[in-house]
Coordinates of C-alpha atoms and ligand atoms in Angstrom, one line a residue:
M71 CA 40.8 81.3 38.1
M72 CA 41.4 82.5 41.7
T73 CA 45.0 82.4 42.6
G74 CA 46.4 82.5 46.1
K75 CA 47.7 85.9 45.4
T76 CA 44.3 87.2 44.4
A77 CA 42.6 85.8 47.6
K78 CA 45.3 87.5 49.7
R79 CA 44.3 90.8 48.3
D80 CA 41.0 90.7 50.1
D81 CA 43.0 91.4 53.2
L82 CA 44.6 94.6 51.9
R83 CA 45.3 96.9 54.9
V84 CA 43.4 100.2 54.4
V85 CA 44.2 103.1 56.7
V86 CA 41.7 106.0 56.8
M87 CA 42.9 109.3 58.2
G88 CA 40.2 111.0 60.2
A89 CA 36.8 110.1 61.5
G90 CA 34.8 113.1 60.4
M91 CA 32.0 112.9 57.8
A92 CA 34.3 111.6 55.0
G93 CA 36.2 109.1 57.3
I94 CA 32.9 107.6 58.5
L95 CA 31.8 107.4 54.9
S96 CA 35.0 105.6 54.0
G97 CA 34.6 103.1 56.8
I98 CA 31.0 102.3 55.9
K99 CA 31.9 101.8 52.2
L100 CA 35.0 99.8 52.8
R101 CA 33.2 97.4 55.0
E102 CA 30.3 97.2 52.6
A103 CA 32.8 96.3 49.8
G104 CA 34.2 93.5 52.0
F105 CA 37.6 95.1 53.0
S106 CA 38.2 93.4 56.3
N107 CA 41.4 94.9 57.4
T108 CA 40.6 98.6 57.8
V109 CA 41.4 101.0 60.5
I110 CA 40.5 104.7 61.0
Y111 CA 42.9 106.8 62.9
E112 CA 41.3 109.8 64.6
K113 CA 43.3 112.4 66.5
A114 CA 40.5 113.3 68.8
A115 CA 38.3 111.2 71.2
R116 CA 35.1 111.4 69.2
V117 CA 33.9 111.2 65.6
G118 CA 32.5 114.3 63.8
G119 CA 35.4 116.4 62.5
T120 CA 34.3 120.0 62.0
W121 CA 31.0 119.3 63.7
R122 CA 32.8 118.0 66.8
E123 CA 35.2 121.0 66.9
N124 CA 32.7 123.8 66.2
T125 CA 30.2 124.2 69.0
Y126 CA 29.8 128.0 69.0
P127 CA 26.4 129.5 69.8
G128 CA 24.3 129.8 66.7
L129 CA 26.2 127.1 64.8
T130 CA 23.8 126.0 62.1
C131 CA 24.3 123.9 59.0
D132 CA 23.6 126.3 56.1
V133 CA 23.0 123.5 53.6
P134 CA 19.4 122.0 53.7
S135 CA 19.5 119.2 56.3
H136 CA 18.0 116.5 54.1
A137 CA 20.7 117.2 51.5
Y138 CA 23.4 117.3 54.1
T139 CA 22.8 113.6 54.8
Y140 CA 24.5 110.4 53.5
S141 CA 22.5 109.2 50.6
F142 CA 22.2 105.7 52.2
E143 CA 21.3 107.0 55.6
P144 CA 18.3 109.4 55.4
N145 CA 17.2 111.1 58.6
P146 CA 13.5 111.6 59.0
D147 CA 14.1 113.5 62.3
W148 CA 15.9 116.7 61.1
S149 CA 14.3 119.4 63.2
Y150 CA 14.9 122.3 60.8
M151 CA 15.6 123.0 57.2
L152 CA 18.9 124.4 58.5
P153 CA 19.6 122.3 61.6
P154 CA 21.7 123.3 64.6
G155 CA 25.3 122.0 64.6
A156 CA 24.8 119.7 67.6
E157 CA 22.1 117.8 65.7
V158 CA 24.5 117.3 62.8
Q159 CA 27.1 116.0 65.2
D160 CA 24.6 113.7 66.7
Y161 CA 23.7 112.4 63.2
F162 CA 27.3 111.4 62.6
E163 CA 27.7 109.8 66.0
R164 CA 24.5 107.8 65.5
T165 CA 25.5 106.8 62.0
A166 CA 29.0 105.7 63.1
K167 CA 27.4 103.6 65.8
K168 CA 24.7 102.1 63.7
Y169 CA 27.3 100.9 61.1
K170 CA 29.7 99.8 63.8
I171 CA 32.3 102.2 62.5
D172 CA 33.3 103.3 66.0
E173 CA 34.7 99.8 66.4
M174 CA 37.1 100.5 63.4
I175 CA 38.4 103.7 64.9
R176 CA 41.5 104.1 66.9
F177 CA 40.7 107.4 68.8
N178 CA 43.4 109.7 70.2
E179 CA 45.8 108.6 67.6
E180 CA 47.4 111.4 65.5
I181 CA 49.3 110.4 62.5
I182 CA 52.5 112.5 62.2
R183 CA 54.3 110.7 59.4
C184 CA 53.1 108.6 56.4
E185 CA 55.8 107.4 54.0
F186 CA 55.7 105.1 51.0
K187 CA 58.5 102.5 51.3
N188 CA 59.0 99.2 49.6
G189 CA 55.4 99.2 48.1
R190 CA 53.6 100.1 51.3
W191 CA 52.7 103.1 53.4
H192 CA 54.4 103.3 56.7
L193 CA 52.5 105.4 59.3
D194 CA 53.8 106.8 62.6
M195 CA 51.5 108.1 65.3
K196 CA 52.3 110.7 67.9
S197 CA 51.8 108.0 70.5
G198 CA 54.6 106.0 69.1
L199 CA 52.3 103.5 67.4
H200 CA 53.4 102.3 64.0
D201 CA 51.2 100.8 61.2
E202 CA 51.6 99.8 57.6
A203 CA 49.0 100.1 54.9
D204 CA 48.5 99.1 51.3
I205 CA 46.0 101.9 50.7
V206 CA 45.6 105.2 52.5
I207 CA 42.4 107.3 52.3
A208 CA 43.0 110.9 53.6
A209 CA 39.7 112.1 55.0
T210 CA 41.2 114.8 57.1
G211 CA 38.9 117.7 56.2
V212 CA 39.8 121.2 55.0
L213 CA 38.9 123.8 57.6
H214 CA 40.4 122.6 60.9
H215 CA 43.5 124.6 61.6
P216 CA 42.3 128.0 63.1
S217 CA 43.7 131.1 61.5
L218 CA 44.6 133.6 64.2
P219 CA 44.8 137.2 63.2
T220 CA 48.1 139.0 63.4
I221 CA 46.8 142.1 65.3
P222 CA 49.2 144.0 67.5
G223 CA 48.5 143.4 71.2
L224 CA 46.5 140.2 70.7
D225 CA 48.4 138.6 73.6
K226 CA 47.7 141.7 75.8
F227 CA 44.0 141.1 76.2
Q228 CA 43.1 140.4 79.9
G229 CA 39.5 139.3 79.3
T230 CA 38.6 135.9 77.8
M231 CA 39.5 135.3 74.2
F232 CA 39.2 132.2 72.0
H233 CA 38.8 131.2 68.4
S234 CA 35.3 130.4 67.3
S235 CA 36.2 126.7 66.8
R236 CA 37.6 126.4 70.4
W237 CA 34.5 127.6 72.2
D238 CA 34.7 127.5 76.0
H239 CA 31.2 126.8 77.2
S240 CA 32.1 127.6 80.8
V241 CA 32.4 131.3 79.9
P242 CA 29.1 133.2 80.7
L243 CA 27.6 135.2 77.8
D244 CA 24.5 136.7 79.2
G245 CA 24.9 140.4 80.1
R246 CA 28.6 140.4 79.0
R247 CA 30.3 142.8 76.6
I248 CA 31.3 140.6 73.6
G249 CA 33.4 141.4 70.6
V250 CA 33.4 139.2 67.5
I251 CA 36.2 139.7 64.9
G252 CA 35.2 138.3 61.5
N253 CA 32.0 138.2 59.5
G254 CA 32.3 135.0 57.5
S255 CA 29.6 132.4 58.0
T256 CA 30.8 131.8 61.5
G257 CA 30.9 135.4 62.6
V258 CA 27.5 136.1 61.1
Q259 CA 25.9 133.0 62.9
L260 CA 27.5 134.2 66.2
I261 CA 26.0 137.7 66.0
C262 CA 22.6 136.2 65.3
A263 CA 22.9 134.1 68.5
L264 CA 24.5 136.8 70.7
A265 CA 22.4 139.9 69.9
G266 CA 19.9 140.4 72.6
R267 CA 21.7 138.0 74.9
A268 CA 24.9 139.9 75.5
A269 CA 24.8 143.3 77.2
K270 CA 26.5 144.5 74.1
V271 CA 27.8 142.7 71.1
Q272 CA 30.2 144.4 68.7
H273 CA 30.9 143.0 65.3
F274 CA 34.3 144.0 64.0
Q275 CA 34.0 143.9 60.2
R276 CA 37.0 144.4 57.9
T277 CA 35.1 143.6 54.7
A278 CA 31.3 143.7 54.2
Q279 CA 29.5 140.5 53.2
W280 CA 26.7 139.8 50.8
I281 CA 23.8 138.0 52.7
M282 CA 21.5 135.7 50.9
P283 CA 18.1 135.6 52.7
V284 CA 16.8 132.2 53.6
E285 CA 14.0 130.9 55.7
N286 CA 14.8 128.3 58.3
T287 CA 11.6 126.5 58.6
P288 CA 11.1 123.8 61.2
F289 CA 9.8 120.4 60.2
T290 CA 6.5 119.7 62.1
E291 CA 6.0 116.5 64.0
E292 CA 3.5 115.4 61.3
Q293 CA 6.1 115.9 58.6
K294 CA 8.7 113.9 60.6
A295 CA 6.1 111.1 61.2
A296 CA 5.3 111.1 57.5
F297 CA 9.0 110.8 56.6
R298 CA 9.4 107.9 59.1
A299 CA 6.4 106.1 57.7
D300 CA 7.2 106.6 54.0
R301 CA 10.7 105.9 52.8
A302 CA 9.8 107.0 49.3
L303 CA 8.7 110.4 50.6
L304 CA 11.9 110.7 52.6
H305 CA 13.9 109.8 49.5
S306 CA 12.1 112.5 47.5
V307 CA 12.8 115.1 50.1
Q308 CA 16.4 114.1 50.3
N309 CA 16.7 114.4 46.5
D310 CA 14.6 117.5 46.3
A311 CA 14.5 118.5 42.7
T312 CA 14.4 122.2 43.5
Y313 CA 17.5 122.0 45.7
L314 CA 19.4 119.9 43.1
A315 CA 18.4 122.4 40.3
N316 CA 19.7 125.2 42.6
V317 CA 23.0 123.5 43.1
E318 CA 23.4 123.1 39.3
R319 CA 22.4 126.7 38.8
F320 CA 24.7 128.0 41.6
T321 CA 27.7 126.1 40.2
N322 CA 27.0 127.4 36.7
A323 CA 26.8 130.9 38.2
V324 CA 30.1 130.8 40.1
A325 CA 31.9 129.1 37.2
D326 CA 31.1 132.0 34.9
A327 CA 31.2 135.5 36.3
T328 CA 29.3 136.8 33.3
S329 CA 26.4 134.4 33.5
P330 CA 22.8 135.5 33.9
E331 CA 22.6 133.2 37.0
I332 CA 25.1 135.2 38.8
A333 CA 23.2 138.4 37.9
Q334 CA 20.1 136.8 39.5
I335 CA 22.0 136.1 42.7
E336 CA 23.4 139.7 42.8
A337 CA 19.9 141.1 42.4
I338 CA 18.6 139.0 45.3
V339 CA 21.3 139.9 47.8
L340 CA 21.2 143.6 46.8
D341 CA 17.5 143.6 47.3
N342 CA 18.0 141.9 50.7
L343 CA 20.3 144.7 51.8
E344 CA 18.1 147.5 50.5
Q345 CA 14.9 146.1 52.1
S346 CA 16.3 144.8 55.4
V347 CA 18.5 147.6 56.7
A348 CA 16.6 150.8 57.6
D349 CA 19.4 153.1 58.6
P350 CA 21.2 154.4 55.5
V351 CA 24.5 154.8 57.3
L352 CA 24.5 151.3 58.5
R353 CA 23.3 150.1 55.1
E354 CA 26.3 151.7 53.4
K355 CA 28.6 150.1 56.0
L356 CA 27.1 146.7 55.2
R357 CA 27.3 147.2 51.4
P358 CA 30.2 145.1 49.9
N359 CA 32.3 146.6 47.1
Y360 CA 32.8 143.3 45.3
R361 CA 30.5 140.9 43.5
A362 CA 28.1 138.5 45.2
A363 CA 29.4 134.9 45.7
C364 CA 33.0 136.1 45.3
K365 CA 33.5 135.1 48.9
R366 CA 31.5 132.1 50.0
L367 CA 27.9 133.4 50.0
I368 CA 26.4 133.7 53.5
F369 CA 22.9 132.4 53.9
S370 CA 21.3 133.9 56.9
P371 CA 17.7 134.4 58.0
S372 CA 18.5 136.9 60.7
Y373 CA 21.8 138.7 60.4
Y374 CA 20.4 142.0 59.3
S375 CA 17.9 142.1 62.0
A376 CA 20.5 140.9 64.6
I377 CA 22.9 143.7 63.7
Q378 CA 20.1 146.2 64.0
H379 CA 19.3 145.1 67.6
P380 CA 19.7 148.0 70.0
D381 CA 22.5 146.1 71.9
A382 CA 24.5 145.3 68.7
E383 CA 27.0 147.5 66.9
L384 CA 28.8 147.1 63.6
V385 CA 32.3 148.4 63.9
T386 CA 34.0 149.2 60.6
D387 CA 36.7 151.7 61.7
G388 CA 39.5 149.1 61.4
I389 CA 41.3 147.6 64.3
E390 CA 44.4 149.5 65.4
C391 CA 45.4 147.1 68.2
I392 CA 44.2 145.0 71.1
E393 CA 44.7 146.3 74.6
A394 CA 44.2 144.8 78.0
T395 CA 40.6 145.8 78.3
G396 CA 39.4 145.7 74.7
I397 CA 39.9 146.6 71.0
R398 CA 41.2 150.0 69.9
T399 CA 40.0 151.1 66.5
R400 CA 41.8 153.5 64.2
D401 CA 39.4 156.3 65.1
G402 CA 41.0 156.2 68.6
R403 CA 38.0 154.6 70.3
L404 CA 38.5 151.8 72.9
H405 CA 35.8 149.2 72.8
A406 CA 35.8 147.6 76.2
L407 CA 35.1 143.9 76.2
D408 CA 34.7 140.9 78.6
L409 CA 34.9 138.3 75.8
L410 CA 36.7 138.5 72.5
V411 CA 35.8 135.9 69.9
L412 CA 38.1 135.4 66.9
A413 CA 35.9 134.2 64.1
T414 CA 38.8 134.7 61.8
G415 CA 38.5 131.4 59.8
F416 CA 40.9 128.6 59.1
K417 CA 44.2 127.9 57.2
A418 CA 42.5 126.3 54.2
D419 CA 45.7 125.0 52.6
Q420 CA 46.7 122.5 55.2
F421 CA 44.5 119.4 54.5
M422 CA 46.4 116.4 56.2
R423 CA 49.4 118.6 57.1
P424 CA 51.3 119.2 59.4
M425 CA 51.6 115.4 58.9
N426 CA 54.8 114.6 57.1
V427 CA 53.7 112.7 54.0
V428 CA 56.5 111.2 51.7
G429 CA 55.6 109.5 48.5
R430 CA 57.5 107.2 46.1
N431 CA 61.2 108.0 45.6
G432 CA 61.2 110.2 48.7
V433 CA 58.9 112.9 47.1
K434 CA 57.7 115.1 49.9
L435 CA 54.1 116.4 50.0
N436 CA 55.3 119.7 51.4
D437 CA 57.5 120.2 48.3
V438 CA 54.8 119.1 45.8
W439 CA 52.5 121.6 47.5
A440 CA 55.1 124.3 48.0
K441 CA 53.3 126.6 45.5
R442 CA 49.8 125.5 46.1
P443 CA 48.0 122.3 47.2
N444 CA 46.6 120.5 44.2
A445 CA 45.5 117.0 43.2
Y446 CA 44.3 115.3 40.1
L447 CA 40.5 115.8 40.1
A448 CA 41.0 116.6 43.8
V449 CA 41.6 112.9 44.7
A450 CA 45.1 111.8 43.6
I451 CA 48.7 113.0 43.6
P452 CA 51.6 111.8 41.3
E453 CA 54.2 109.7 43.2
F454 CA 51.7 109.0 45.9
P455 CA 50.5 105.5 44.9
N456 CA 47.4 104.0 46.5
F457 CA 46.8 107.3 48.3
F458 CA 43.5 109.0 47.7
M459 CA 41.8 112.0 49.2
L460 CA 38.2 112.9 50.0
N461 CA 37.5 116.7 50.0
G462 CA 41.1 117.2 48.9
P463 CA 42.4 120.3 47.2
T464 CA 40.7 121.8 44.1
G465 CA 37.5 119.9 44.8
P466 CA 34.2 121.6 44.7
V467 CA 33.6 124.3 47.2
G468 CA 30.4 126.3 47.6
N469 CA 27.1 126.4 49.3
F470 CA 26.1 122.7 48.8
S471 CA 26.6 119.4 50.5
L472 CA 30.2 118.2 50.9
I473 CA 28.7 114.9 51.9
D474 CA 27.5 114.5 48.3
V475 CA 30.9 115.6 47.0
A476 CA 32.6 113.0 49.2
E477 CA 30.2 110.2 48.1
Q478 CA 30.9 110.9 44.5
Q479 CA 34.7 111.0 45.1
W480 CA 34.3 107.7 47.0
G481 CA 32.6 106.2 43.9
Y482 CA 35.6 107.1 41.9
I483 CA 38.2 106.0 44.4
A484 CA 36.3 102.7 45.0
Q485 CA 36.9 101.8 41.3
L486 CA 40.6 102.3 41.6
I487 CA 41.0 100.4 44.9
E488 CA 39.0 97.5 43.4
R489 CA 41.8 97.1 40.9
L490 CA 44.2 96.8 43.8
R491 CA 42.1 94.3 45.5
S492 CA 41.5 92.2 42.4
G493 CA 45.3 92.1 41.9
A494 CA 45.0 93.8 38.5
S495 CA 47.4 96.5 39.9
Q496 CA 49.8 96.7 42.7
E497 CA 50.4 100.5 42.6
I498 CA 48.1 103.1 41.3
A499 CA 49.4 106.7 41.0
V500 CA 48.2 109.4 38.7
T501 CA 50.8 110.3 36.0
Q502 CA 52.5 113.6 36.1
S503 CA 51.3 114.4 32.6
A504 CA 47.6 113.8 33.6
M505 CA 48.1 116.0 36.6
D506 CA 49.7 118.8 34.6
T507 CA 46.9 118.7 32.0
Y508 CA 44.3 118.8 34.7
E509 CA 46.0 121.6 36.5
Q510 CA 46.5 123.8 33.4
A511 CA 42.9 123.5 32.5
R512 CA 41.8 124.1 36.1
L513 CA 43.9 127.2 36.4
A514 CA 42.7 128.6 33.1
A515 CA 39.0 128.0 34.1
A516 CA 39.5 129.3 37.7
K517 CA 40.2 132.8 36.3
N518 CA 36.7 133.0 34.9
T519 CA 35.0 132.1 38.1
I520 CA 33.3 134.6 40.3
F521 CA 35.8 133.7 43.1
A522 CA 38.4 135.5 41.0
S523 CA 36.4 138.6 40.4
G524 CA 38.1 140.8 43.0
C525 CA 37.8 140.0 46.7
N526 CA 39.8 138.2 49.3
S527 CA 38.6 134.8 50.6
W528 CA 39.8 131.4 51.8
Y529 CA 39.0 130.1 48.4
L530 CA 42.1 131.8 47.0
D531 CA 45.5 130.2 47.2
A532 CA 48.7 132.1 48.1
E533 CA 48.9 133.5 44.6
G534 CA 45.3 134.7 44.6
V535 CA 44.0 131.9 42.3
P536 CA 40.8 130.2 43.4
A537 CA 41.8 126.8 44.7
S538 CA 38.5 125.1 43.8
W539 CA 36.7 123.1 41.1
P540 CA 36.1 125.8 38.5
W541 CA 33.5 124.0 36.4
S542 CA 29.9 123.0 36.8
Y543 CA 28.6 120.5 39.3
G544 CA 27.5 118.4 36.3
R545 CA 31.0 118.2 35.1
F546 CA 32.2 117.1 38.5
K547 CA 29.7 114.3 38.6
E548 CA 30.7 113.2 35.1
A549 CA 34.4 113.2 36.1
M550 CA 33.7 111.2 39.2
A551 CA 31.6 108.6 37.3
A552 CA 34.6 106.5 36.2
P553 CA 38.4 106.9 36.3
Q554 CA 40.1 107.3 33.0
L555 CA 42.7 104.6 33.5
D556 CA 45.1 106.1 31.0
A557 CA 45.6 108.9 33.5
F558 CA 47.2 106.5 36.0
G559 CA 50.4 104.5 36.1
L560 CA 49.1 101.1 37.0
K561 CA 52.0 99.0 38.2
A562 CA 51.0 95.3 37.9
Ligands
NAP615 P1 36.1 133.0 56.9 O1 34.9 132.9 56.0 O2 37.4 132.7 56.4 O3 36.0 134.4 57.6 C1 37.0 135.0 58.4 C2 36.6 136.4 58.8 O4 37.7 136.9 59.6 C3 36.5 137.3 57.6 O5 35.5 138.2 57.9 C4 37.8 138.1 57.7 O6 37.8 139.4 57.1 C5 38.0 138.1 59.1 N1 39.4 138.4 59.5 C6 40.5 137.5 59.4 N2 41.6 138.1 59.9 C7 41.3 139.3 60.3 C8 42.0 140.4 60.9 N3 43.3 140.3 61.1 N4 41.3 141.5 61.2 C9 40.0 141.6 61.0 N5 39.2 140.6 60.4 C10 39.9 139.5 60.1 O7 35.9 132.0 58.2 P2 34.5 131.4 58.8 O8 33.5 132.4 59.0 O9 35.0 130.6 60.0 O10 34.0 130.4 57.7 C11 34.9 129.6 57.0 C12 34.1 128.6 56.2 O11 33.6 127.6 57.1 C13 32.9 129.1 55.5 O12 33.2 129.8 54.4 C14 32.2 127.8 55.3 O13 32.7 127.1 54.2 C15 32.5 127.1 56.6 N6 31.3 127.3 57.5 C16 30.2 126.6 57.3 C17 29.1 126.8 58.1 C18 27.9 126.1 57.8 O14 26.9 126.4 58.3 N7 27.8 125.1 56.9 C19 29.2 127.6 59.2 C20 30.4 128.3 59.5 C21 31.5 128.1 58.6 P3 38.0 139.6 55.5 O15 36.8 139.2 54.9 O16 38.3 141.1 55.5 O17 39.2 138.8 55.1

């Protein structure tokens, strides 16, 4: 029988942090499930998260476009297999509008404090606004705080300098002398866009990268028309069996550094290097001394040809310091630059921080995460009741769709918040013993992954342990299918 108390639970206040890919997803799913009292707080003025913030030349989604799409919102109009970043941003903006999620969002509101008191979450915004919530969904993303290098003289440079995620489009590029520090996915995409456009582009490489060859084929107008006309065809492209098999194969490969799958990947990237780089000296400079996929594998159709462009130069001598007019390398050479781009990555251990998050009994997130950020199955933290994360710490990382990861995590979280709505529970928090069991198993498995095979990357935590899901993708899907309720304290 419905009680008054049960009916009231339909009105649970849900706060979503962030209006990027995962925040938009949360808004859509919450509305669909009938939650009528939801707000999404977004610190910026637009949706899109990482795709809003990154606009550098050459930005390309390196996950196949039809897989990098909400399962319920296929897009027949993707231009390329690996589409430009602006098109991905446009997809999120259109989707937010179509599902009227933009109406749910309070833009330019940065949450600075989130504290659990008297059974509810109390949130303070930088603007002075206050809100209270029964449920919090943290959809704040992972890679959003730029990591700036600590190179002597960084502040002495008199030309233009910015981080890759803070691109200033008013700065001219054509005919300029441009330096790019960093050769992760970002630096590599930048070189591909700048070679042949800048008077000279210099790529400052500290550690070589393995490059997986990939073709970026455009979709023809006929193909797009066929996708528009035939939903089943679009669905089959979106759930392309080859891609899904590759995801499974890739995660099996990274989970076991001794697997035959990883040996196959190593053979492909080695062959790519040997076949694509003509000059033996350059080839040796580009040859990594660690195993393929130890760092996030770079998929690029054109890096090797871009770096061999007559106006491009790979600089591997090591940076001594930065001076007013350019970069001085350890061999004494001064590389004069007009523009210096820091493609030096992000602080990957921040998640919703610097927000001050305080759970039950005054437990501070900063203390819980003092050693390393972690979360039970990447979604829940002990003493943080009714607080769930999408793309939180120790979730899958790798070269596949984080949209799919977030959707699966949502499926899991949805089952827990349904208990709150039905009134079956008032507070749901993972138990410390479930957290400890998960973390012990994760740490043990992490040591066998390729990420731990001897390289430096943003996948590693402060102690050098891979901060990721260390098992197969199949195991992740299985874990997300249904919560094991005995892992949670369910306060009625
Ligand atoms: P990243 O992979 O963390 O790479 C940072 C680069 O900066 C590395 O090459 C690093 O060298 C270098 N670096 C850092 N500090 C340095 C210093 N003091 N001196 C010299 N070099 C320094 O960062 P990212 O390229 O921005 O990519 C981060 C992640 O964003 C990717 O792994 C991926 O997950 C995501 N991303 C995705 C796409 C996409 O298309 N989907 C595109 C771009 C980025 P070392 O290797 O020596 O440390």
